[in-house]
Coordinates of C-alpha atoms in Angstrom, one line a residue:
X153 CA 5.3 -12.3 20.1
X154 CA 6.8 -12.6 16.6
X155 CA 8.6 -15.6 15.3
X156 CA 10.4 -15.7 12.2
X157 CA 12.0 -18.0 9.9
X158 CA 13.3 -17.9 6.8
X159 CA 15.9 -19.7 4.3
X160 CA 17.5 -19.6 0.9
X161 CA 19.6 -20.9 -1.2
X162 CA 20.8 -21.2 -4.9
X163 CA 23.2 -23.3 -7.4
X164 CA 24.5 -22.8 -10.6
X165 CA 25.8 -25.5 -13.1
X166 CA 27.8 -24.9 -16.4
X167 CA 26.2 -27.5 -18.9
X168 CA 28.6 -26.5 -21.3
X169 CA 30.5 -22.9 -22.2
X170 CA 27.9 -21.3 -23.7
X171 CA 25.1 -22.5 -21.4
X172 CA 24.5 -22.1 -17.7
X173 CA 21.4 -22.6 -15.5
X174 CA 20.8 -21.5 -12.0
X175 CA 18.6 -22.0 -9.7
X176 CA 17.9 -19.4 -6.4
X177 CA 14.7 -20.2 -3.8
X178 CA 14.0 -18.0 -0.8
X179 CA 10.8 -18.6 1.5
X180 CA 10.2 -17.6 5.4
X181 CA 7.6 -19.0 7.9
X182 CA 6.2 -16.3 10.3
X183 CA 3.7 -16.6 13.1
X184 CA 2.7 -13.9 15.7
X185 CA 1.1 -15.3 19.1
X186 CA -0.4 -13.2 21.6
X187 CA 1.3 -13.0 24.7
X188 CA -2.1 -13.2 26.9
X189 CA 0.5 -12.7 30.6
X190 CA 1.7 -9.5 29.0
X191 CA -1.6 -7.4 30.8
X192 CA -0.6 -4.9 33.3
X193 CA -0.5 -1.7 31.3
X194 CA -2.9 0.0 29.3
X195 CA -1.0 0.1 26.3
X196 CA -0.6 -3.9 26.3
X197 CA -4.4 -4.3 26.7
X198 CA -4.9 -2.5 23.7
X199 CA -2.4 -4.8 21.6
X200 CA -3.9 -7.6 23.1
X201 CA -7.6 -6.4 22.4
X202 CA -6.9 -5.2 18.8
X203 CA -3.9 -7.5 17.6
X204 CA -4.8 -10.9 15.6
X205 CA -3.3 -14.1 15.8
X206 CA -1.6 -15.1 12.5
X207 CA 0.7 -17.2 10.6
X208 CA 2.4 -16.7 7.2
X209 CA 4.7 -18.1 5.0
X210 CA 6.0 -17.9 1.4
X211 CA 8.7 -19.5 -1.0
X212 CA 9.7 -18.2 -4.4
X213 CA 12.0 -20.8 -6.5
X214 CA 12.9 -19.8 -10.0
X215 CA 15.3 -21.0 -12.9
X216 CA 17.3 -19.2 -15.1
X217 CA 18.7 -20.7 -18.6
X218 CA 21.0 -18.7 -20.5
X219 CA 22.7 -19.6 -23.9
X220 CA 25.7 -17.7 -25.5
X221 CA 25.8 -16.7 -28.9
X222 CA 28.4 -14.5 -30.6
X223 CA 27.5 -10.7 -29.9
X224 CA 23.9 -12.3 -28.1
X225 CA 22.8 -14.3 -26.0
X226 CA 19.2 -14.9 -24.7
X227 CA 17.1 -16.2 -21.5
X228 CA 14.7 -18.6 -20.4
X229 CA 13.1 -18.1 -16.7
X230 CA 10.6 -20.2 -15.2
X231 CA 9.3 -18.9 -11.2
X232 CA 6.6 -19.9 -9.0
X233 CA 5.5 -17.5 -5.7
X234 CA 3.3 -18.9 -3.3
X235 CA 2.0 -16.5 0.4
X236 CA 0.0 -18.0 2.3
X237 CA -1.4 -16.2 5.4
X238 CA -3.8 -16.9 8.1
X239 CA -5.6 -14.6 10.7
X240 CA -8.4 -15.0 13.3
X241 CA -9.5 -12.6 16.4
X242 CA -12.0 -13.4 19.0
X243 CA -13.3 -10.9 21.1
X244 CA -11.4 -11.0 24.7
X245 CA -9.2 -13.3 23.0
X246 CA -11.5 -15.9 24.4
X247 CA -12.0 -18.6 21.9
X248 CA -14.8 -20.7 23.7
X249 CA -17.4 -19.8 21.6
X250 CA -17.3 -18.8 17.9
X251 CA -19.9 -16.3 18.9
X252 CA -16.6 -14.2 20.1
X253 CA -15.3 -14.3 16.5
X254 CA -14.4 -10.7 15.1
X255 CA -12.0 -11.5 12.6
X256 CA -10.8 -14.4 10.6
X257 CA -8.8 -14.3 7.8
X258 CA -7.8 -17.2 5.4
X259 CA -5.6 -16.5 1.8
X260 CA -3.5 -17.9 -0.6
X261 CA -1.5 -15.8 -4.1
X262 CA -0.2 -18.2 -6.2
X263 CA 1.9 -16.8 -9.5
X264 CA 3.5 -19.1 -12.1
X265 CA 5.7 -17.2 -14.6
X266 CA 8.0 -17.4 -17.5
X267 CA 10.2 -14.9 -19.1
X268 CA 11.8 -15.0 -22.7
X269 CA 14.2 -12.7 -23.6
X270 CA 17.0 -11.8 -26.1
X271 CA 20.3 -9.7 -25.7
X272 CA 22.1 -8.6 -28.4
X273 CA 24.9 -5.9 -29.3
X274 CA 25.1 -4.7 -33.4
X275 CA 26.9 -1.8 -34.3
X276 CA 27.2 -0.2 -30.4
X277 CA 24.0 -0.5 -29.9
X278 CA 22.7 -3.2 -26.9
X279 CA 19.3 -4.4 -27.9
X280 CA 17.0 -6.1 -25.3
X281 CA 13.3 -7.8 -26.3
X282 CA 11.4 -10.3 -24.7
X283 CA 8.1 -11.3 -23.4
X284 CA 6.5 -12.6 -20.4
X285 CA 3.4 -14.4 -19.2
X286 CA 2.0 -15.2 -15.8
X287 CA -0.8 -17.9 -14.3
X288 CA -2.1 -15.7 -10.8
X289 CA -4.3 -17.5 -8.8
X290 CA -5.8 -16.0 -5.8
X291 CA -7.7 -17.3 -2.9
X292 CA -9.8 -15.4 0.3
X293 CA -11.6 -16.0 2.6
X294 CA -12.9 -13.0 5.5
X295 CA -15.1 -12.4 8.0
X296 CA -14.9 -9.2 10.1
X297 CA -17.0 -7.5 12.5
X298 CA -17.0 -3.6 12.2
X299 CA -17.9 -0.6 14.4
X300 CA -21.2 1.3 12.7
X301 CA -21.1 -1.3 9.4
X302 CA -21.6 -4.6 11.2
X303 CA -20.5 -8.0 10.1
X304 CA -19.0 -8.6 7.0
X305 CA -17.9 -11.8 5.0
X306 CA -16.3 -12.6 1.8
X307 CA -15.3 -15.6 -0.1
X308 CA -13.5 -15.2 -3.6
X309 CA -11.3 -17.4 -5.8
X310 CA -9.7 -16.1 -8.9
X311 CA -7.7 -17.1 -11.6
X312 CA -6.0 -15.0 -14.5
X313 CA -3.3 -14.5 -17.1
X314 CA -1.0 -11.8 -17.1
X315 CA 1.3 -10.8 -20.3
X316 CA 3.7 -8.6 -21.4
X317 CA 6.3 -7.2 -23.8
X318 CA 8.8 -5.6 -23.9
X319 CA 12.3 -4.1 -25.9
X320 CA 14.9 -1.5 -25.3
X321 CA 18.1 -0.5 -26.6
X322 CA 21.1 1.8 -25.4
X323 CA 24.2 3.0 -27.3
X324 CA 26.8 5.8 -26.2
X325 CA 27.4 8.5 -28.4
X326 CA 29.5 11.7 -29.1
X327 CA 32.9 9.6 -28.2
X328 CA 31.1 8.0 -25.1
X329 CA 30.2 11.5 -23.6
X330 CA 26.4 10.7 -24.3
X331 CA 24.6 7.1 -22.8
X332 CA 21.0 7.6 -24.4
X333 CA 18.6 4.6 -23.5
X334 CA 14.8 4.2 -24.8
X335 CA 12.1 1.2 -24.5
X336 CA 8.8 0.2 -24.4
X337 CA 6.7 -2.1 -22.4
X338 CA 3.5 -3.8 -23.0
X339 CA 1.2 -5.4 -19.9
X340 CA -2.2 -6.4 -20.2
X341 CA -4.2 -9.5 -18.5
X342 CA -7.4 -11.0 -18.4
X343 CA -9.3 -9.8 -15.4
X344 CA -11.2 -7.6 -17.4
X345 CA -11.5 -6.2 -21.1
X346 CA -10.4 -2.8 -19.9
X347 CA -7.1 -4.4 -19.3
X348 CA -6.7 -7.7 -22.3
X349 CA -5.3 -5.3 -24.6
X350 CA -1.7 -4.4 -24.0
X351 CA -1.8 -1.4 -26.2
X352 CA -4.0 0.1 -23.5
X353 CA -1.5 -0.1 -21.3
X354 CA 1.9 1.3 -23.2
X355 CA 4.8 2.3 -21.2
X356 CA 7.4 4.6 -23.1
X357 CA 10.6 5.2 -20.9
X358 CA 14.1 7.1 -21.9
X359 CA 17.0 8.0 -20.1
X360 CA 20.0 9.5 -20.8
X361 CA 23.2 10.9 -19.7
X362 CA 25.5 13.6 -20.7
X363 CA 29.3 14.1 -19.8
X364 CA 29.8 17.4 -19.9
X365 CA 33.6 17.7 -18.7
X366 CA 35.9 15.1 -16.6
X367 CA 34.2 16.6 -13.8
X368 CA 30.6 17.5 -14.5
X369 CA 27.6 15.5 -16.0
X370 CA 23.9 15.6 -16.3
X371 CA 21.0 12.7 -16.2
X372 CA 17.5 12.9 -16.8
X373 CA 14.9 10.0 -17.6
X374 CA 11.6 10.3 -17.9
X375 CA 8.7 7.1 -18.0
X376 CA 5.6 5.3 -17.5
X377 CA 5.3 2.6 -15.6
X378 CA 1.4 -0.2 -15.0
X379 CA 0.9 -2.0 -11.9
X380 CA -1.7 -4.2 -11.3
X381 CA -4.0 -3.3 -8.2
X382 CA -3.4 -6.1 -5.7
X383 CA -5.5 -9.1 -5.7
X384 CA -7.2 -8.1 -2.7
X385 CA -9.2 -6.0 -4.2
X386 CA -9.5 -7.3 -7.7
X387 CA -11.5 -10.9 -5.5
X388 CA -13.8 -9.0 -3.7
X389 CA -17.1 -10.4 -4.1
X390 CA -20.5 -9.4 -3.7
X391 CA -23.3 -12.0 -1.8
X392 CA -24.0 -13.0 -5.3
X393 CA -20.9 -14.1 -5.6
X394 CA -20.0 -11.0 -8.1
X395 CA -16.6 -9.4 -8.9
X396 CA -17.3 -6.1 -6.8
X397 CA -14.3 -4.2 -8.7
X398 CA -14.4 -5.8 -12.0
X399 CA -14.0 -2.1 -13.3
X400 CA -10.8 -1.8 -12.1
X401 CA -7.7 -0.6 -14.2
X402 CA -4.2 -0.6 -14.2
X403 CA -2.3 2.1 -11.7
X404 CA -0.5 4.8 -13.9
X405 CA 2.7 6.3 -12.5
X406 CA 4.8 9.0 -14.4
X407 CA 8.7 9.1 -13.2
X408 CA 10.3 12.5 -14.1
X409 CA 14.1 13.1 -13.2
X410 CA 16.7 15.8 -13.6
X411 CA 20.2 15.3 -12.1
X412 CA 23.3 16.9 -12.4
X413 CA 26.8 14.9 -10.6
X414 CA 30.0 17.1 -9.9
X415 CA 33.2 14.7 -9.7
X416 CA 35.4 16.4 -7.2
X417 CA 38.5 14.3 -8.8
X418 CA 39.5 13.6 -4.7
X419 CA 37.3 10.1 -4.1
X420 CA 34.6 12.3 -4.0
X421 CA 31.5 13.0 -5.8
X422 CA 27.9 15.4 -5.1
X423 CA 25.1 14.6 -6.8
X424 CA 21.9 16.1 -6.8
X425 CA 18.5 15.3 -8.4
X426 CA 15.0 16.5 -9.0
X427 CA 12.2 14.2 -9.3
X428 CA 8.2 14.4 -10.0
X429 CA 6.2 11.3 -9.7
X430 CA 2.3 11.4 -10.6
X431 CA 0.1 8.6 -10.4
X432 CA -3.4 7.9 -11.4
X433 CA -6.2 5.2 -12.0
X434 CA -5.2 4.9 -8.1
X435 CA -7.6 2.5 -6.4
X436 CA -9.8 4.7 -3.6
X437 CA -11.8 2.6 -0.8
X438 CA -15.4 3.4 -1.6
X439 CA -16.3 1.8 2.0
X440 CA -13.7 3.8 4.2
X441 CA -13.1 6.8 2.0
X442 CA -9.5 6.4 1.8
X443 CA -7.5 6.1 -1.2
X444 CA -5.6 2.6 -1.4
X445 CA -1.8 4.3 -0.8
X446 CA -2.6 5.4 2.5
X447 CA -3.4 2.3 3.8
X448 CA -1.4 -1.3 4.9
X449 CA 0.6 0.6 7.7
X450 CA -1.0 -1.3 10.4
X451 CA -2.0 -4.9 11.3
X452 CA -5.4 -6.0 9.3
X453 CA -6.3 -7.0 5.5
X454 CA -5.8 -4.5 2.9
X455 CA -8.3 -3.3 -0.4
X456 CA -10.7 -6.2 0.7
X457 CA -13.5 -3.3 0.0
X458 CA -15.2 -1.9 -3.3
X459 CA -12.6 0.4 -5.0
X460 CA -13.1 2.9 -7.8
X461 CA -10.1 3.3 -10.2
X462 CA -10.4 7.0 -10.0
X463 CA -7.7 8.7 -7.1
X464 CA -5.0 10.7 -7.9
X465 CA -1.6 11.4 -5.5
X466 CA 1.9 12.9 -6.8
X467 CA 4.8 12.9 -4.7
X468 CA 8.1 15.4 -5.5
X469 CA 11.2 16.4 -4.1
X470 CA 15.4 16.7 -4.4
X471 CA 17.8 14.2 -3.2
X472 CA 21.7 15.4 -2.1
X473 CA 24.2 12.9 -1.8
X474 CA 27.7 13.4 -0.7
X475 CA 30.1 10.2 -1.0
X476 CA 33.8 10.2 -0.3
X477 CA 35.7 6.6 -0.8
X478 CA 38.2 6.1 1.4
X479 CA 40.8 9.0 1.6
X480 CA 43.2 9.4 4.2
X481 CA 41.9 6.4 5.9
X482 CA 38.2 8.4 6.2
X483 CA 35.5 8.1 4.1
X484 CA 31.5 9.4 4.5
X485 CA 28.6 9.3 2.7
X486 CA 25.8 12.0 3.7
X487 CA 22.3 11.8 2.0
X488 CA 19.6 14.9 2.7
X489 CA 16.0 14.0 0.5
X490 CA 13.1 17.0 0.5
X491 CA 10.1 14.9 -0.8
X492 CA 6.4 16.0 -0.4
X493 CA 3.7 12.6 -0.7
X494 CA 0.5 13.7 -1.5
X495 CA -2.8 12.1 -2.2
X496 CA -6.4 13.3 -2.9
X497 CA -9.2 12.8 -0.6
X498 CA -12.9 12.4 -0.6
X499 CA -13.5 15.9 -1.7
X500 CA -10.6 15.1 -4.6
X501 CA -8.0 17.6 -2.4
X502 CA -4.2 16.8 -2.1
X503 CA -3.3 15.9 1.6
X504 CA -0.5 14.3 2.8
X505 CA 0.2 10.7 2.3
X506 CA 0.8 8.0 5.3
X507 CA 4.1 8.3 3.7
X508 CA 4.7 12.5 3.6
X509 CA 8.6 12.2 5.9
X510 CA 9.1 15.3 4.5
X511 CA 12.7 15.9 5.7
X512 CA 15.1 12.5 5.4
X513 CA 18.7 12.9 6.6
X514 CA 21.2 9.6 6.5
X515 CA 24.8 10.2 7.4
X516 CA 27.3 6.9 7.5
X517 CA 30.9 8.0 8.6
X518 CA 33.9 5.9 9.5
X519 CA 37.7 5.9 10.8
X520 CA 40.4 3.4 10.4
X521 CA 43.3 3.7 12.7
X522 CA 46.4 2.1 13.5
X523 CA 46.7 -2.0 14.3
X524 CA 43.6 -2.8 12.3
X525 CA 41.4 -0.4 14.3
X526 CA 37.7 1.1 12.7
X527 CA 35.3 2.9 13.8
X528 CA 32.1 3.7 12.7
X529 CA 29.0 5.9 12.8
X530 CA 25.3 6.0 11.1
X531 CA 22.8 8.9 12.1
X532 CA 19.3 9.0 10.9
X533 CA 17.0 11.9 11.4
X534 CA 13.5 12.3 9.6
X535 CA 10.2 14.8 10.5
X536 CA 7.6 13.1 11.9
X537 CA 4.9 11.3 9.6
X538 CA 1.4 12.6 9.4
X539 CA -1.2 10.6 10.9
X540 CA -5.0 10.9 11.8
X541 CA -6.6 11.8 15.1
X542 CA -9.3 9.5 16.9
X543 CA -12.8 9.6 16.8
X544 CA -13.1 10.0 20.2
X545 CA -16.7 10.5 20.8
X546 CA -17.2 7.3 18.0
X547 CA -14.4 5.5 19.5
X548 CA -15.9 5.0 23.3
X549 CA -19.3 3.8 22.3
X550 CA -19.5 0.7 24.1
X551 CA -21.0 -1.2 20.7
X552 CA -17.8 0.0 19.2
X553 CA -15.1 -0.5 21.4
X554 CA -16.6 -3.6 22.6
X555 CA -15.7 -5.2 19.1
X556 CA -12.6 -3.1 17.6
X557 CA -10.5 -2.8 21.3
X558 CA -8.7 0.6 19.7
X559 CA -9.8 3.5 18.0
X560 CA -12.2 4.7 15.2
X561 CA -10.3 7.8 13.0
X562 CA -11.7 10.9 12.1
X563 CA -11.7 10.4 8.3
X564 CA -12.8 14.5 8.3
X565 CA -9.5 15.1 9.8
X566 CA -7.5 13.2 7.4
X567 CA -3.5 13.2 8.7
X568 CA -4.0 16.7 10.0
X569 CA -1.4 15.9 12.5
X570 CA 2.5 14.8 12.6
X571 CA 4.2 12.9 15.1
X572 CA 7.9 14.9 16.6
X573 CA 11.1 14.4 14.9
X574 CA 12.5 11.3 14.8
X575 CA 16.5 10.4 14.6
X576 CA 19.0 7.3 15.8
X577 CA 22.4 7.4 15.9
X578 CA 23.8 3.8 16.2
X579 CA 28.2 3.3 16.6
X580 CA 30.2 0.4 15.9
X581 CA 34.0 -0.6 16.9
X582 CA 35.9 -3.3 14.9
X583 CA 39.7 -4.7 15.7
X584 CA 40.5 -7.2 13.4
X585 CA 43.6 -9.5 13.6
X586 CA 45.2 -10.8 10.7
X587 CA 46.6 -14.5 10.5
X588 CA 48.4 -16.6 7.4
X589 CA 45.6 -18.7 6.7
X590 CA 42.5 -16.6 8.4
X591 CA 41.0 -13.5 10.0
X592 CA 39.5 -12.4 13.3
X593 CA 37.2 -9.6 13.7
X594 CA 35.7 -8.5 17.2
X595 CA 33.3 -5.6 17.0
X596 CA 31.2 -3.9 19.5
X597 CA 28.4 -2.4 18.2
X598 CA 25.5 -0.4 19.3
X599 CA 22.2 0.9 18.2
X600 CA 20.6 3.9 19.2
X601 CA 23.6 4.5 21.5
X602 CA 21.3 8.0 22.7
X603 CA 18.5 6.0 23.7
X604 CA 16.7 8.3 21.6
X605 CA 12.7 7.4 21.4
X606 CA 10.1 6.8 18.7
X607 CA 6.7 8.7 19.1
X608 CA 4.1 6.5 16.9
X609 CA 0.3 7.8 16.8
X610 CA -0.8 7.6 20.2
X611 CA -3.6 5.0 21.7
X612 CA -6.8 4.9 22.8
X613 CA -7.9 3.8 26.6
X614 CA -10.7 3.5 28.5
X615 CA -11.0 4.0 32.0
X616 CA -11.5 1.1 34.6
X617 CA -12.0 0.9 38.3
X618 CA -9.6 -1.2 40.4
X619 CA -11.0 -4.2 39.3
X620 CA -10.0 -3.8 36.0
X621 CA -13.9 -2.9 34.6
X622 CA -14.3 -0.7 32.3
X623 CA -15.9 2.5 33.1
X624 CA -19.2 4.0 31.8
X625 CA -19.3 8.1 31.2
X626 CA -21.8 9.9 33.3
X627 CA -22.7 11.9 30.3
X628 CA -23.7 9.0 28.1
X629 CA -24.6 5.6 29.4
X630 CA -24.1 4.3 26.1
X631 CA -19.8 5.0 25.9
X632 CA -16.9 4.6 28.0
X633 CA -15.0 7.5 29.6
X634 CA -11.9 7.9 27.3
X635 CA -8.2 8.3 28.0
X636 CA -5.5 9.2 25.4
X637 CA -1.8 7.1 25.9
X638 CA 1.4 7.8 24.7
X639 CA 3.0 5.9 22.4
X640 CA 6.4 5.2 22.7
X641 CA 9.5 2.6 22.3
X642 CA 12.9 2.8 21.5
X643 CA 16.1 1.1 23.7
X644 CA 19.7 1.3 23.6
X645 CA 21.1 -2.1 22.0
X646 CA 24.7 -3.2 22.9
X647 CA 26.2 -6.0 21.2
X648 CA 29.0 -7.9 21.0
X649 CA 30.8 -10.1 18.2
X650 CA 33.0 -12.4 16.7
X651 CA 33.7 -13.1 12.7
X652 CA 36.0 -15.8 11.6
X653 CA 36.6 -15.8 8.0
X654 CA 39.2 -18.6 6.4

């Protein structure tokens, strides 16, 4: 039972013509009860059994100072991000005793940051440097039971700088028929000397694009771009109270695009482009022999485990868009992306990603009529994503299932299978009336109008008696008798409503 909040806001005030400062904050408050009188089927015992309690919220504020010069002008920012989230899971969900405690789950990322930078324009060239620097602070606490390993508990605080640099510049050339663009970013912080020096950590990008006629051009960039594995696992202690992961090193990921664009000179254009992403120094989970990408797609704490900086993955594809702006009172806009996601494995093999969709298909059409009449359709249609079958035999030991509530994977069968198509088609109807001094619009919308249903991975049951006890396999006193579920959702929503604009 999810509850969210959120708000935001922002404010700008002109100190003078040539200097401006705005402020913008954003921040949500989140929690997610259990609803314990939710218990009839199988498939809500499971979420009850294996789902956490939790609470999270988060606020970024920043400011922004700007000062104009003549031909330049340059930038002052000053942020701060807190997330804060909480987590605890007793066994049964009864919390009378602390011996039922599973999982609990206590953290805090704190990042303090400031951004310099300077934009100038000499002799058509625009030129952009600056530099940044950031005060991360991290908190966590966990304590977690697990099938086979047993209990495990971690408290960490950390604290570190971040720092970077960075300059590019852009100018058009052969009459404006070629935009070339080059830079160079620097990061570096001080978690570890691996990472303090910047130069380690170069990242040369360039872009450019080439008119080749009123109707015809080409664009191809190519770059390198660090990230910083999350703090999760950069905190991870030892009993010692050791950095587990202090060997850790920025991600690597090289971007490599070719597109060409054909102007149809009706309101209408095609592109299509060809890209190849590789990445490396990926973090892999030592403990559950997983590499770092393929995980955070369910509920639970992610890279709290020791991590080698040594996986591998590539993802690579073509993306087709057709748009057409409004043209005889129709327009469209059809996008069709062939993308493989790989990453390797234990045995350093490619396999598929969590994230491998494979086929991705989003079509947005609409029609406006007489007296202010438009309607409006949006399909979506993707192939299944892969996902990892259960451990069945591991699963139903009573010693596991008795702490986890759902179902152990079979790491040797790493997403070796892919869930059914999925697509939505969702319609919309708007009449709006026009006044002197304001507008009515009443729309009818509604999602999913086929009803169509989403297949997720499916879940693991046991079998009970008619009193609801679970029930022990003939073969082996020690495990349950198993019972595979689908796993489905997916509703029509109708909906009705009003705007008012003055």
């Amino acid at each position: 039972m999810p509850k969210y909040d959120d708000f935001q806001f922002k404010a700008e005030a002109r100190l003078s013509s040539k200097d401006i400062i705005d402020v913008i904050g954003i921040g949500a408050y989140d929690i997610v009860s259990l609803n314990l009188e939710a218990n009839e089927t199988d498939a809500q015992k499971i979420i009850l059994k294996s789902i956490p309690r939790s609470t999270q919220w988060n606020y970024t504020i920043g400011a922004r100072y700007r000062h104009f010069r003549e031909n330049s002008y340059y930038t002052v920012v000053v942020s701060r991000s807190h997330l804060n989230n909480t987590a605890i899971k007793y066994l049964n969900n009864d919390e009378s005793s602390q011996s039922n405690l599973t999982f609990k789950y206590d953290s805090y990322e704190i990042e303090n940051k400031v951004r310099v930078e300077n934009t100038t324009r000499v002799k058509g060239f625009k030129i952009n440097t600056g530099f940044g620097f950031e005060d991360a602070r991290y908190y966590n606490f966990i304590k977690q039971k697990f099938p086979f390993i047993g209990e495990f508990s971690n408290q960490s605080e950390l604290q570190f700088y971040k720092y970077s640099g960075f300059a590019q510049a852009s100018k058009n050339f052969l009459e404006n028929k070629l935009i070339l663009s080059a830079g160079l970013r620097a990061d570096g912080s001080t978690f570890n000397s691996k990472m303090n020096n910047p130069l380690k950590q170069l990242s040369p990008r360039i872009s450019l694009a080439y008119s080749l006629n009123e109707r015809w051009s080409i664009n191809a960039n190519s770059g390198v771009y660090n990230q910083l594995p999350p703090y999760t696992s950069l905190g991870v202690r030892n009993e010692k109270g050791e950095l587990v992961n202090i060997d850790l090193e920025y991600i690597t990921c090289i971007h490599q695009v070719l597109g060409l664009e054909y102007n149809t000179m009706r309101d209408a254009k095609i592109t299509i482009e060809g890209f190849y992403k590789s990445y490396n120094n990926y973090p892999f989970n030592l403990r559950d022999s997983i590499s770092l990408a393929n995980q955070g797609s369910d509920f639970g704490v992610v890279g709290d485990a020791p991590m080698a900086s040594n996986n591998q993955g590539r993802s690579y594809g073509v993306e087709f868009l057709y748009q057409q702006k409004l043209r005889n009172n129709f327009y469209c806009l059809l996008a069709y992306t062939l993308v493989r996601s790989e990453f390797q494995n234990l045995s350093n093999v490619f396999v598929p990603s969590s994230w491998d969709a494979v086929h991705l298909v989003s079509a947005t059409a609409g029609k406006i009529f007489k007296r202010n009449i438009q309607f409006g359709a949006k399909l979506r249609l993707n192939s299944g994503l892969p996902y990892t079958p259960f451990d069945v035999n591991a699963t139903v030991l009573k010693a596991n299932y008795d702490i986890s509530g759902n179902g152990i994977l079979d790491k040797s069968r790493y997403n070796a299978n892919r869930l059914p198509l999925f697509y939505q088609l969702d319609v919309r109807l708007d009449k709006k009336y026009n006044f002197s001094k304001w507008l009515l619009n009443v729309f009818i919308d509604i999602q999913n109008v086929t009803n169509a249903q989403t297949f997720q991975p499916p879940l693991i049951a046991i079998e009970r008696d008619v009193n609801d006890n679970p029930l022990t396999s003939a073969n082996n006193p020690d495990s349950y008798i198993p019972r595979l579920l689908d796993n489905t959702s997916g509703t029509l929503i109708p909906s009705i409503g009003v705007v008012v604009e003055f």
